[in-house]
Coordinates of C-alpha atoms and ligand atoms in Angstrom, one line a residue:
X1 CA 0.0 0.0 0.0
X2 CA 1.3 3.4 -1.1
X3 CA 1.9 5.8 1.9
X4 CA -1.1 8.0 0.0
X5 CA -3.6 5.1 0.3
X6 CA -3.9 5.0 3.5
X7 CA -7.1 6.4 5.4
X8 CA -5.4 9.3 7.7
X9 CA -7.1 11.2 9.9
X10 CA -8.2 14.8 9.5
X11 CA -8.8 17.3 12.4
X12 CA -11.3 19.4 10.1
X13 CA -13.1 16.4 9.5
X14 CA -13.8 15.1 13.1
X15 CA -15.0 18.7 13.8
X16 CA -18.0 18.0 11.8
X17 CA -21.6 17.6 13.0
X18 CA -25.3 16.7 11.4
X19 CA -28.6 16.4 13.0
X20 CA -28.6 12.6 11.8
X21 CA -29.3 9.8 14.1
X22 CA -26.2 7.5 14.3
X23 CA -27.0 4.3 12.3
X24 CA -27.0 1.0 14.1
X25 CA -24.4 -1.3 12.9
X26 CA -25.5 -4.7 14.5
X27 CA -24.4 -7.3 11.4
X28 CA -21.0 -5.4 10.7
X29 CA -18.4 -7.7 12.3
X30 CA -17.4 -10.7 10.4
X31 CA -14.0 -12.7 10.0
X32 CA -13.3 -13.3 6.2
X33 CA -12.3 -16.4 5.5
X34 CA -8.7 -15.7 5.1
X35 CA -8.1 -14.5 8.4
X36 CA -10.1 -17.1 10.4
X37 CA -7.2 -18.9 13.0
X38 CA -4.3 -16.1 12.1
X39 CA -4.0 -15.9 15.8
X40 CA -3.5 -19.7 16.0
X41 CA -0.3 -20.5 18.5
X42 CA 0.3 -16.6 18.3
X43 CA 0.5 -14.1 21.2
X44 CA -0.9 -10.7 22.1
X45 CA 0.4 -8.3 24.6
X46 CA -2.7 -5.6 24.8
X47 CA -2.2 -2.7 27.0
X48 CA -4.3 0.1 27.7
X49 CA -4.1 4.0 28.8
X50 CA -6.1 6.5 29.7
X51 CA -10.2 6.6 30.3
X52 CA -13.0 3.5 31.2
X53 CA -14.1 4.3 27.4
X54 CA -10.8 3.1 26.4
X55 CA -10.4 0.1 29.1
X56 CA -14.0 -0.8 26.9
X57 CA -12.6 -0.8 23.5
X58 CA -9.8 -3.0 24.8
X59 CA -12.3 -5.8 26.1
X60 CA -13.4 -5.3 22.3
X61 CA -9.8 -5.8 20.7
X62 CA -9.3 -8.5 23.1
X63 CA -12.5 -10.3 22.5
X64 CA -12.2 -9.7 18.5
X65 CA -8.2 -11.3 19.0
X66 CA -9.7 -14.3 20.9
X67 CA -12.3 -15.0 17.9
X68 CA -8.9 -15.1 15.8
X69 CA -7.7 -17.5 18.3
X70 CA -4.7 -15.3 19.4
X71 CA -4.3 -16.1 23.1
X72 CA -3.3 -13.4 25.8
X73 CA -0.1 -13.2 27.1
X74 CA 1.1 -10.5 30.2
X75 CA 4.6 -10.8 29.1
X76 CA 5.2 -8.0 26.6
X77 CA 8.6 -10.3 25.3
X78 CA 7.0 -12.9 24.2
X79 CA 4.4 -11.2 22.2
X80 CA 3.4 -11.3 18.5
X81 CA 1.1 -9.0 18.5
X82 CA 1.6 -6.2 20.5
X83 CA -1.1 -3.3 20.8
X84 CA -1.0 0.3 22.4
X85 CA -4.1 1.3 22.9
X86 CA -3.9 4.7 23.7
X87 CA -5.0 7.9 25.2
X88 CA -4.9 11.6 23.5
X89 CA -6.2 14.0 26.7
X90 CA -2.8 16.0 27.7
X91 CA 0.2 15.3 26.4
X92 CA 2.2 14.0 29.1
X93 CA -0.2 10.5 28.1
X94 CA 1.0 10.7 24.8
X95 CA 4.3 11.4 25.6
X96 CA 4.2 8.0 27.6
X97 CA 3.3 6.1 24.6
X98 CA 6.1 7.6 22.4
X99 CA 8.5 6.5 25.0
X100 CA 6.7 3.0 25.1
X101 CA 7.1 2.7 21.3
X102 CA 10.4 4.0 21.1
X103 CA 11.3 1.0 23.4
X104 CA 9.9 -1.3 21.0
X105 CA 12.6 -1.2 19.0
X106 CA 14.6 -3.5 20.4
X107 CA 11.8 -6.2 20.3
X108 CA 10.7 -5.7 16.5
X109 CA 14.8 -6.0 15.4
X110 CA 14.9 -9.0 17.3
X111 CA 11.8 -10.2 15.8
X112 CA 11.0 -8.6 12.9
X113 CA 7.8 -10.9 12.2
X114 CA 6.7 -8.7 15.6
X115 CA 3.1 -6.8 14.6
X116 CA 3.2 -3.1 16.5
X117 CA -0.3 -2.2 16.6
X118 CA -1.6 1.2 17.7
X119 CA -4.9 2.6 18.2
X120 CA -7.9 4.6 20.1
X121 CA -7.5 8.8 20.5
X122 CA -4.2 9.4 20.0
X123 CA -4.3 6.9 16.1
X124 CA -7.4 10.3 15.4
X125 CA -5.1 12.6 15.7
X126 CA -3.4 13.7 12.4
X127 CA -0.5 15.0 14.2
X128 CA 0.1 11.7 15.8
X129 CA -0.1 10.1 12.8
X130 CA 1.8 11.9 10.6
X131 CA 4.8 11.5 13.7
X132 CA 4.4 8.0 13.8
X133 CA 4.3 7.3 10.2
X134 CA 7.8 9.5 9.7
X135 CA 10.2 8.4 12.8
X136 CA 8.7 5.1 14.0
X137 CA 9.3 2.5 11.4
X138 CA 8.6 0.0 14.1
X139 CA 4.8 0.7 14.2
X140 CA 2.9 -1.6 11.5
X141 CA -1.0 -0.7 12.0
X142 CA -2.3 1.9 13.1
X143 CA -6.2 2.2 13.6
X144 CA -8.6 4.2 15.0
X145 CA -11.5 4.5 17.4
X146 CA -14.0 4.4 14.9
X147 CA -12.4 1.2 12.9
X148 CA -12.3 -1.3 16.0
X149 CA -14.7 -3.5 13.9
X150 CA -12.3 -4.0 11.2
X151 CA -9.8 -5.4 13.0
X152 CA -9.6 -9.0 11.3
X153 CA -9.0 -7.5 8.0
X154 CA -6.4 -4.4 9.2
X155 CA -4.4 -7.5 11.1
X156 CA -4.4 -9.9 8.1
X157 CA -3.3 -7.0 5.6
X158 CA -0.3 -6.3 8.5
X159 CA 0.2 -9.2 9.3
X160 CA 0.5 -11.6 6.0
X161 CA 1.0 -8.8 2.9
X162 CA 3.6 -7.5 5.5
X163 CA 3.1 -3.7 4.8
X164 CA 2.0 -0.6 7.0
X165 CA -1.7 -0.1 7.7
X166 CA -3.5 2.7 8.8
X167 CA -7.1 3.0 8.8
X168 CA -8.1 5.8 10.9
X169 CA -11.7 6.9 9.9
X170 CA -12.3 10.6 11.6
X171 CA -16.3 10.3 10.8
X172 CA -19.1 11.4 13.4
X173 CA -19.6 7.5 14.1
X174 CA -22.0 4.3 14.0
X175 CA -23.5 2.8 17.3
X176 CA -21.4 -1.1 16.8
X177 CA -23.9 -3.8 18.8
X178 CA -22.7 -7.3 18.9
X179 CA -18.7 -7.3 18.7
X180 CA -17.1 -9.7 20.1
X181 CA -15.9 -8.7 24.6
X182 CA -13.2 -10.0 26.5
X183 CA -14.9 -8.9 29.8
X184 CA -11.7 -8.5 32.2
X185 CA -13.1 -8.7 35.3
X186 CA -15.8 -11.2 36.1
X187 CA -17.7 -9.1 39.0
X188 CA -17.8 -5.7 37.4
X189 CA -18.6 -4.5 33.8
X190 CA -18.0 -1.5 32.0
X191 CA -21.8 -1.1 29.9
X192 CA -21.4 1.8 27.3
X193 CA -24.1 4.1 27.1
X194 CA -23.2 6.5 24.6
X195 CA -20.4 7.7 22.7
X196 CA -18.8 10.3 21.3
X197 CA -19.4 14.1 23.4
X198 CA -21.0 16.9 21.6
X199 CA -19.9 19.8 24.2
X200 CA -16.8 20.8 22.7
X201 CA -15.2 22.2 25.9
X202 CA -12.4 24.2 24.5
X203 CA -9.6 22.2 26.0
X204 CA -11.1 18.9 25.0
X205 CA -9.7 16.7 21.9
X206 CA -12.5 14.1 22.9
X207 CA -15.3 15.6 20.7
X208 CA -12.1 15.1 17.9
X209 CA -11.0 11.4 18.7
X210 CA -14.4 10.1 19.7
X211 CA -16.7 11.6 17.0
X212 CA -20.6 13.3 17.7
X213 CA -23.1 11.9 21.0
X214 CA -24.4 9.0 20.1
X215 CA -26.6 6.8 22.8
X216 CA -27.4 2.8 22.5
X217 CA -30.9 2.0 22.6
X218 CA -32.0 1.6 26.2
X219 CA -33.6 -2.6 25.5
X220 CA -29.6 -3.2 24.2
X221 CA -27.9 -1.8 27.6
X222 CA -30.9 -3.1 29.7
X223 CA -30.5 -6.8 27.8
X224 CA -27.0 -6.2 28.1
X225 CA -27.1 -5.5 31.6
X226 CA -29.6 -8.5 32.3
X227 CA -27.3 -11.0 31.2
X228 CA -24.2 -9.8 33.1
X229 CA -26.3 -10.5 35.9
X230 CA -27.0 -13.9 34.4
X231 CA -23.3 -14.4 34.4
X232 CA -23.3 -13.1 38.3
X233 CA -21.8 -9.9 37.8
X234 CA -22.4 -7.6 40.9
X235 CA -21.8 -4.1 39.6
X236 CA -22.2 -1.9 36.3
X237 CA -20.5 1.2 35.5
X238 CA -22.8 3.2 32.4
X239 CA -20.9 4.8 30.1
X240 CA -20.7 7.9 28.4
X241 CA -18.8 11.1 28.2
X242 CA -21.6 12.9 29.5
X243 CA -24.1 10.4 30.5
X244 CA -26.9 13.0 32.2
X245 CA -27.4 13.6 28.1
X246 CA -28.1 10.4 27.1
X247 CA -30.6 9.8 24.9
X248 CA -30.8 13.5 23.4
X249 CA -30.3 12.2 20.4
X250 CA -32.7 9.6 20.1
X251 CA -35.3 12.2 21.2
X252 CA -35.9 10.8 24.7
X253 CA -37.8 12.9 27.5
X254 CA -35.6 12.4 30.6
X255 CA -33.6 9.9 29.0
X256 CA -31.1 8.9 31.8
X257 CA -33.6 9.2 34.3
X258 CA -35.2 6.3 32.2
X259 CA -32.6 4.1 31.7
X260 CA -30.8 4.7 34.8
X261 CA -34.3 3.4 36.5
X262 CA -34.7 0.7 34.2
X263 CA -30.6 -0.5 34.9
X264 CA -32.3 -0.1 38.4
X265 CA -34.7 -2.5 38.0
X266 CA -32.7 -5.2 37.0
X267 CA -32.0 -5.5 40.2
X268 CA -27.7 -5.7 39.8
X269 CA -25.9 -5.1 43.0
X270 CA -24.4 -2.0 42.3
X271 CA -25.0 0.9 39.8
X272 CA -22.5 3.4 38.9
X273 CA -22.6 5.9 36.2
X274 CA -19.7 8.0 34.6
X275 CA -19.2 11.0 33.3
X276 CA -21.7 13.4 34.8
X277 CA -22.0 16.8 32.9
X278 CA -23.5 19.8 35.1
X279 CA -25.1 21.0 32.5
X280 CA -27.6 18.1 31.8
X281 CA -28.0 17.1 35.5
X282 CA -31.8 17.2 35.8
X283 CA -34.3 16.5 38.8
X284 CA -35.6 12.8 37.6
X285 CA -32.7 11.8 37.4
X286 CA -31.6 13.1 41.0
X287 CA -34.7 11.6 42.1
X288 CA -34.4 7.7 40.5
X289 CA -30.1 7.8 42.3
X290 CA -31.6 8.4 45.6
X291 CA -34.9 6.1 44.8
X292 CA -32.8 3.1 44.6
X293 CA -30.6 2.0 46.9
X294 CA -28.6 -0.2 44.4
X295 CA -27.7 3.3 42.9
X296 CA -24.6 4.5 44.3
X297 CA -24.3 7.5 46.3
X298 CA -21.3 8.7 44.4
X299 CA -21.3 11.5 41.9
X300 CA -18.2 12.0 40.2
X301 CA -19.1 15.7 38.6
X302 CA -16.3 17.9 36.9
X303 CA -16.1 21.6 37.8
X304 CA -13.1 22.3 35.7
X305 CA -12.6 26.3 37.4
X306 CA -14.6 28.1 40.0
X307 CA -14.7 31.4 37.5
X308 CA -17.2 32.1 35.6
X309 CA -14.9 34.0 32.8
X310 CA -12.7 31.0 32.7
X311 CA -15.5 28.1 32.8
X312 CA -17.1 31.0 29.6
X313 CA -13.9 30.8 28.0
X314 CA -13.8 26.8 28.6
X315 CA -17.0 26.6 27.0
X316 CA -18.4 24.7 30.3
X317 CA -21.8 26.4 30.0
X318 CA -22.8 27.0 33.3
X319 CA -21.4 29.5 36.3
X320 CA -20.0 28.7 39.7
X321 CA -23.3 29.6 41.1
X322 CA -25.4 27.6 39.0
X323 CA -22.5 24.3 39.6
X324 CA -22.7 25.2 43.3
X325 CA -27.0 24.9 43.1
X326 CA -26.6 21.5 41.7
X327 CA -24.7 20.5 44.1
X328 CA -26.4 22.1 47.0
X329 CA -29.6 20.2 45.6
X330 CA -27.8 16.3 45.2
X331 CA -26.6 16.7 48.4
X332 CA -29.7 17.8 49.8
X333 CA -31.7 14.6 48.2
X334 CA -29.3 12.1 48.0
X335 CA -28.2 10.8 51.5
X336 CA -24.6 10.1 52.2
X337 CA -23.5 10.8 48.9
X338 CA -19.8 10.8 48.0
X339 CA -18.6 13.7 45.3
X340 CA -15.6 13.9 43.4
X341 CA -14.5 16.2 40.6
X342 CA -12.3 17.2 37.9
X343 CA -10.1 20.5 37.8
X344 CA -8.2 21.8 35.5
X345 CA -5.4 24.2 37.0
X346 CA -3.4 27.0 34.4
X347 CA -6.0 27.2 31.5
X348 CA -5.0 30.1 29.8
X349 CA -4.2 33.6 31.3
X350 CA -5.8 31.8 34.6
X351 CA -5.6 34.9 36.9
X352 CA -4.6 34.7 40.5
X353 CA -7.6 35.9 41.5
X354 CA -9.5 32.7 39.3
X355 CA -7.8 30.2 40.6
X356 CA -9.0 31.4 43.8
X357 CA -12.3 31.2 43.5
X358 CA -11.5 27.6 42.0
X359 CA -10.0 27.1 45.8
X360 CA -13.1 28.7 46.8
X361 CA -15.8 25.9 45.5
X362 CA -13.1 23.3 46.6
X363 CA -13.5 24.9 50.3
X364 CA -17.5 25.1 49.7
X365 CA -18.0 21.6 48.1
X366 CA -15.4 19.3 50.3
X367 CA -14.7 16.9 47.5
X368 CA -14.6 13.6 48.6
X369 CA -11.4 13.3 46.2
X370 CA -10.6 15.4 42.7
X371 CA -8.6 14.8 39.6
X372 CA -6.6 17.4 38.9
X373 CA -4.7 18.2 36.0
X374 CA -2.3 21.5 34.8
X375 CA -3.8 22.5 31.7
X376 CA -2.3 20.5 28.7
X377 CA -3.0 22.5 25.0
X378 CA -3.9 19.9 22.4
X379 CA -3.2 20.9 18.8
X380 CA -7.0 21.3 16.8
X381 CA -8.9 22.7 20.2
X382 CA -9.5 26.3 20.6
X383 CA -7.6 26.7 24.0
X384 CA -4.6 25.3 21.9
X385 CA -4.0 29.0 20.3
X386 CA -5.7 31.0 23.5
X387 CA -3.2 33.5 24.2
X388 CA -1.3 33.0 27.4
X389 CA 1.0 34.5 30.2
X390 CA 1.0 32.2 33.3
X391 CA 4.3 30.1 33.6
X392 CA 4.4 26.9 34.0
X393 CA 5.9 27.5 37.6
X394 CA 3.2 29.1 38.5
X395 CA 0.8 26.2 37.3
X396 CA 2.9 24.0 38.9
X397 CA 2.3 26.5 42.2
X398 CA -0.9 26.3 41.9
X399 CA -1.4 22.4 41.3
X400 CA 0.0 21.5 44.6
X401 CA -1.8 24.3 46.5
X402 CA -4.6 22.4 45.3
X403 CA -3.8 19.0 45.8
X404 CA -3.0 19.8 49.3
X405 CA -6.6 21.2 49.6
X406 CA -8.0 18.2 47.9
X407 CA -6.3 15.5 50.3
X408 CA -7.3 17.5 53.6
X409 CA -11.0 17.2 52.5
X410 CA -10.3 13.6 51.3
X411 CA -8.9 12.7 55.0
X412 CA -11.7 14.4 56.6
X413 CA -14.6 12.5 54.5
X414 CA -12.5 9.6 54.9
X415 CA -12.3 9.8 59.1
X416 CA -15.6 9.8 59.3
X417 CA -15.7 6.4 58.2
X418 CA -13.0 5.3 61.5
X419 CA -15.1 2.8 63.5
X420 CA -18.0 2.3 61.2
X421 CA -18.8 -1.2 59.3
X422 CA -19.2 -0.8 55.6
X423 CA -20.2 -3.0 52.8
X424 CA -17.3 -3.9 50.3
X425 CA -17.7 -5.2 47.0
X426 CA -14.1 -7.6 46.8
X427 CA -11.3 -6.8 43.7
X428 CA -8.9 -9.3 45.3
X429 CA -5.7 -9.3 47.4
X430 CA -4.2 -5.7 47.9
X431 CA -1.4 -4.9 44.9
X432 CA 1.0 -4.2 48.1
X433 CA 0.3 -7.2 50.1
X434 CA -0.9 -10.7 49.2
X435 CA -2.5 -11.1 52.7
X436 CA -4.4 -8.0 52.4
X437 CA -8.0 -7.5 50.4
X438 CA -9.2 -4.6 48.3
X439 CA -12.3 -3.5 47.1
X440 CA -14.5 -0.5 46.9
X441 CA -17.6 0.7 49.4
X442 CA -21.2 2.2 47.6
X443 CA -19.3 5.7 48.2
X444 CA -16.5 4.4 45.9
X445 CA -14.0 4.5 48.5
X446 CA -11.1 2.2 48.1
X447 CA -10.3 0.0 51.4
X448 CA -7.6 -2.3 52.0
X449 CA -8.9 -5.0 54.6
X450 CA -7.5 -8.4 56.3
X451 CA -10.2 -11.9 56.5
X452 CA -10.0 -15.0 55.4
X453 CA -12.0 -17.3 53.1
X454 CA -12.6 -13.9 50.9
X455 CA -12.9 -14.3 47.4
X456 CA -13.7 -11.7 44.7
X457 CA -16.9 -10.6 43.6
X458 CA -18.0 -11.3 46.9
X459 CA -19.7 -8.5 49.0
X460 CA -18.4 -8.5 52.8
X461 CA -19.0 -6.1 55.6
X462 CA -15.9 -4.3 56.8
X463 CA -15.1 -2.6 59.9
X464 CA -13.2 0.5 59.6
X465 CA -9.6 0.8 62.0
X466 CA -8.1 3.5 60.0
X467 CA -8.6 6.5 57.7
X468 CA -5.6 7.3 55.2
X469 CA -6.5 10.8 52.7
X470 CA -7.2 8.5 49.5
X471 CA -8.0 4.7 51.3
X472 CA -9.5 3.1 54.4
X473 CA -7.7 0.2 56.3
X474 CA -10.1 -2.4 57.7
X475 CA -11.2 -5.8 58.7
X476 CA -13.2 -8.1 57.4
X477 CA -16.8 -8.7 59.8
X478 CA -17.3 -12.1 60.4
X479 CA -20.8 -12.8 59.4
Ligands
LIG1 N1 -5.6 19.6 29.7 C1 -5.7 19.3 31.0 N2 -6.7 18.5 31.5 C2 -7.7 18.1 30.6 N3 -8.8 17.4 30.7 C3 -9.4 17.2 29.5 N4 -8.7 17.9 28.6 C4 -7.6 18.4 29.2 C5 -6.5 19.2 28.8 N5 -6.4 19.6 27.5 C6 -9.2 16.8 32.0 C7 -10.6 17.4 32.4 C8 -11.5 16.2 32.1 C9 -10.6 15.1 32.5 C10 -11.0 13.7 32.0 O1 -9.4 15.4 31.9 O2 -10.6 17.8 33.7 O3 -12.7 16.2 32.9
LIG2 FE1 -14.2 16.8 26.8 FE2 -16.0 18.6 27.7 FE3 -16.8 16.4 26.3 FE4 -16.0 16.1 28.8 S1 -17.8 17.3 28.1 S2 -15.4 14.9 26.9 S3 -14.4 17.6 28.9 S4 -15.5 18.1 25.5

């Protein structure tokens, strides 16, 4: 294939919206003859970065790999396949994955029938591309987030016609039902809602990589969440970049306030939901979390900046005050709830006097925990050319001014846990310490517990001995 043949993304593309419903791909996934069993005896090494979307695709890749009867393997080494699949949202993640590939060197001279495969937000990026394509020879396909589906045909072209691939479609997107999943935990499922984000916060390369909001159908996430509880799973986390707009585009009234109910209903464990957008957060579905008690009381809901100018400039559309109501009103309704938040420190020309009211909400809220990040300008957004004087010492400054706010209000939430018994849905022995347990409480705190005869997926009480800023010691209640 000639280097001009190959689908490359385009920026001005992805920017692109219609008024279309997404189409419904449900028969698009087939293996052609020719590449039935080219996975036969042969490895893959699949590792993932960034966001839950992404850990998703993966269980895709992995479960489209297995159907070509490639087995897993942990141990990058001994791989024939190895895949990146990678993240685009600040560019110290993409900066990781250079590194990673650079590395790969060594393995592809030593094997030079090694396939280098990368793919998800940073393979939509043009930039990227065009990098990858010029000073990593290593890398042999490259596809995209929209292209998943194809991945039996991209792998046989790479793999037996021995040339580079890239198939990077930047198109507003198809819903895909029925691909083949790798689930990777058997006790918790990541259930996609919808895809794609029309907000087009100015920072944001998501809109870019991930193409226009598109939900599922609410009887293909209930069915699919019905038969992970077939298969005993114990919690789902819905998906979406904004989940509170779900359903917008399949002209739903009170969309996620439906199909959050109807999740409900199925009577699963545990119900989480990710990403909440401010903007979108209406009362029924306030009302349906603190209805159900298998609906978690944790809202993880990004503020971004305390100042109105900023959040304008960001594009957030709403105002501290109007973030501030909201959260007045799901603390008020839903009891015990747990918050958390994103915040972006050094957007440009941040004043002094912005971040501080960014401090201010921090003191006024008392996040449970929050994300934060130094503002990272991604080449195609409209922050990327914003004009701006703050130095990076100064965003630096600022980042652990906040961070040391964030963990103080983290301990505090956290001590109030010291003495009480909590329910603990079981990941498996602590990273740290084989004789230790981990798992996560409704609030979505993480505790590290002793016990025996505790296996995971199980739910266990746990009684709380001590109170750390981001995790809770404990020990397991004997029933
Ligand atoms: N720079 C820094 N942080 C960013 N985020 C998204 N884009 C950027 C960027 N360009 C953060 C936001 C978002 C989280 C997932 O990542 O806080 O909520
Ligand atoms: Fe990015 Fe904003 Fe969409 Fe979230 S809502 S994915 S921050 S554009």
């Amino acid at each position: 294939m000639k280097k001009n043949e190959y689908e490359l993304p385009s920026i001005e593309q992805a920017r692109k919206r219609d008024k279309n419903r997404a189409a419904i791909e449900r028969g698009l996934f087939e293996i052609p003859d020719e590449c039935r069993n080219i996975g036969y005896g042969r490895k893959y090494y699949l590792r993932t970065y960034g966001c839950q979307a992404n850990q998703r695709d993966s269980e895709t890749i992995a479960g489209i790999l297995d159907e070509l009867a490639y087995t897993a393997s942990d141990n990058i080494n001994e791989a024939d396949l190895i895949l990146l699949n990678t993240c685009a949202i600040r560019k110290n993640a993409e900066d990781k994955v250079f590194g990673e590939i650079g590395a790969l060197k060594k393995l592809k001279r030593e094997n030079p029938d090694l396939i280098i495969a990368v793919s998800g937000c940073m393979a939509q990026e043009e930039g990227v591309v065009n990098k990858l394509l010029a000073q990593y020879p290593q890398v042999d396909l490259i596809f995209g987030t929209h292209n998943i589906y194809n991945l039996p045909k991209l792998l046989f072209e790479a793999l037996m016609a021995k040339e580079k691939v890239v198939e990077v479609f930047s198109k507003q997107g198809e819903i895909y039902e029925s691909l083949p999943t790798t689930r990777f935990l058997k006790h918790k499922a990541w259930v996609n809602i919808a895809y794609g984000c029309d907000k087009f916060c100015t920072y944001c390369i998501v809109p870019y990589t991930r193409g226009k909001e598109r939900s599922r159908l609410v009887e293909d996430i209930v069915s699919e969440v019905r038969q992970l509880v077939d298969e005993g799973y114990k919690e789902v986390c819905l998906l979406g970049q904004n989940v509170n707009a779900y359903g917008r585009d399949l002209k739903l009234e009170n969309g996620f306030a439906t199909l959050l109910e109807e999740v409900a209903k199925t009577g699963i464990d545990r119900v989480r939901f990710m990403t909440s957008h401010p903007w979108n957060f209406d009362d029924e579905t306030i009302d349906v979390i603190a209805k159900y008690p298998n609906i978690m009381p944790y809202i993880h809901l990004p503020l971004q900046s305390g100042n109105d100018e900023i959040l304008r400039r960001m594009n957030r559309r709403y105002t501290k005050e109007d973030y501030l109501k909201l959260f007045d009103k799901l603390k008020a309704k839903i009891k015990n709830c747990a918050f958390t938040t994103d915040i972006i420190v050094g957007f440009p020309n941040e004043s002094d006097e912005a971040f501080k009211d960014t401090l201010d909400v921090v003191d006024y809220c008392k996040f449970d925990n929050a994300f934060t990040f130094i503002f990272s300008p991604r080449e195609g957004t409209p922050a990327y050319s914003m004009e701006d004087s703050i130095s990076a010492e100064v965003k630096e400054e600022r980042l652990q001014i906040l961070n040391a706010k964030v963990a103080e209000y983290a301990l505090m939430h956290n001590k109030a846990f010291e003495g009480q018994v909590v329910e603990v849905l079981v990941d498996g022995e602590s990273k740290r310490n084989k004789k230790v347990y981990s798992g996560y409480t409704k609030e979505n705190k993480l505790v590290n517990f002793t016990g025996k005869n505790v296996n995971v997926g199980d739910l266990v009480n746990v009684k709380i001995t001590k109170a750390m800023s981001f995790s809770l010691n404990g020990e397991l209640v004997e029933e």
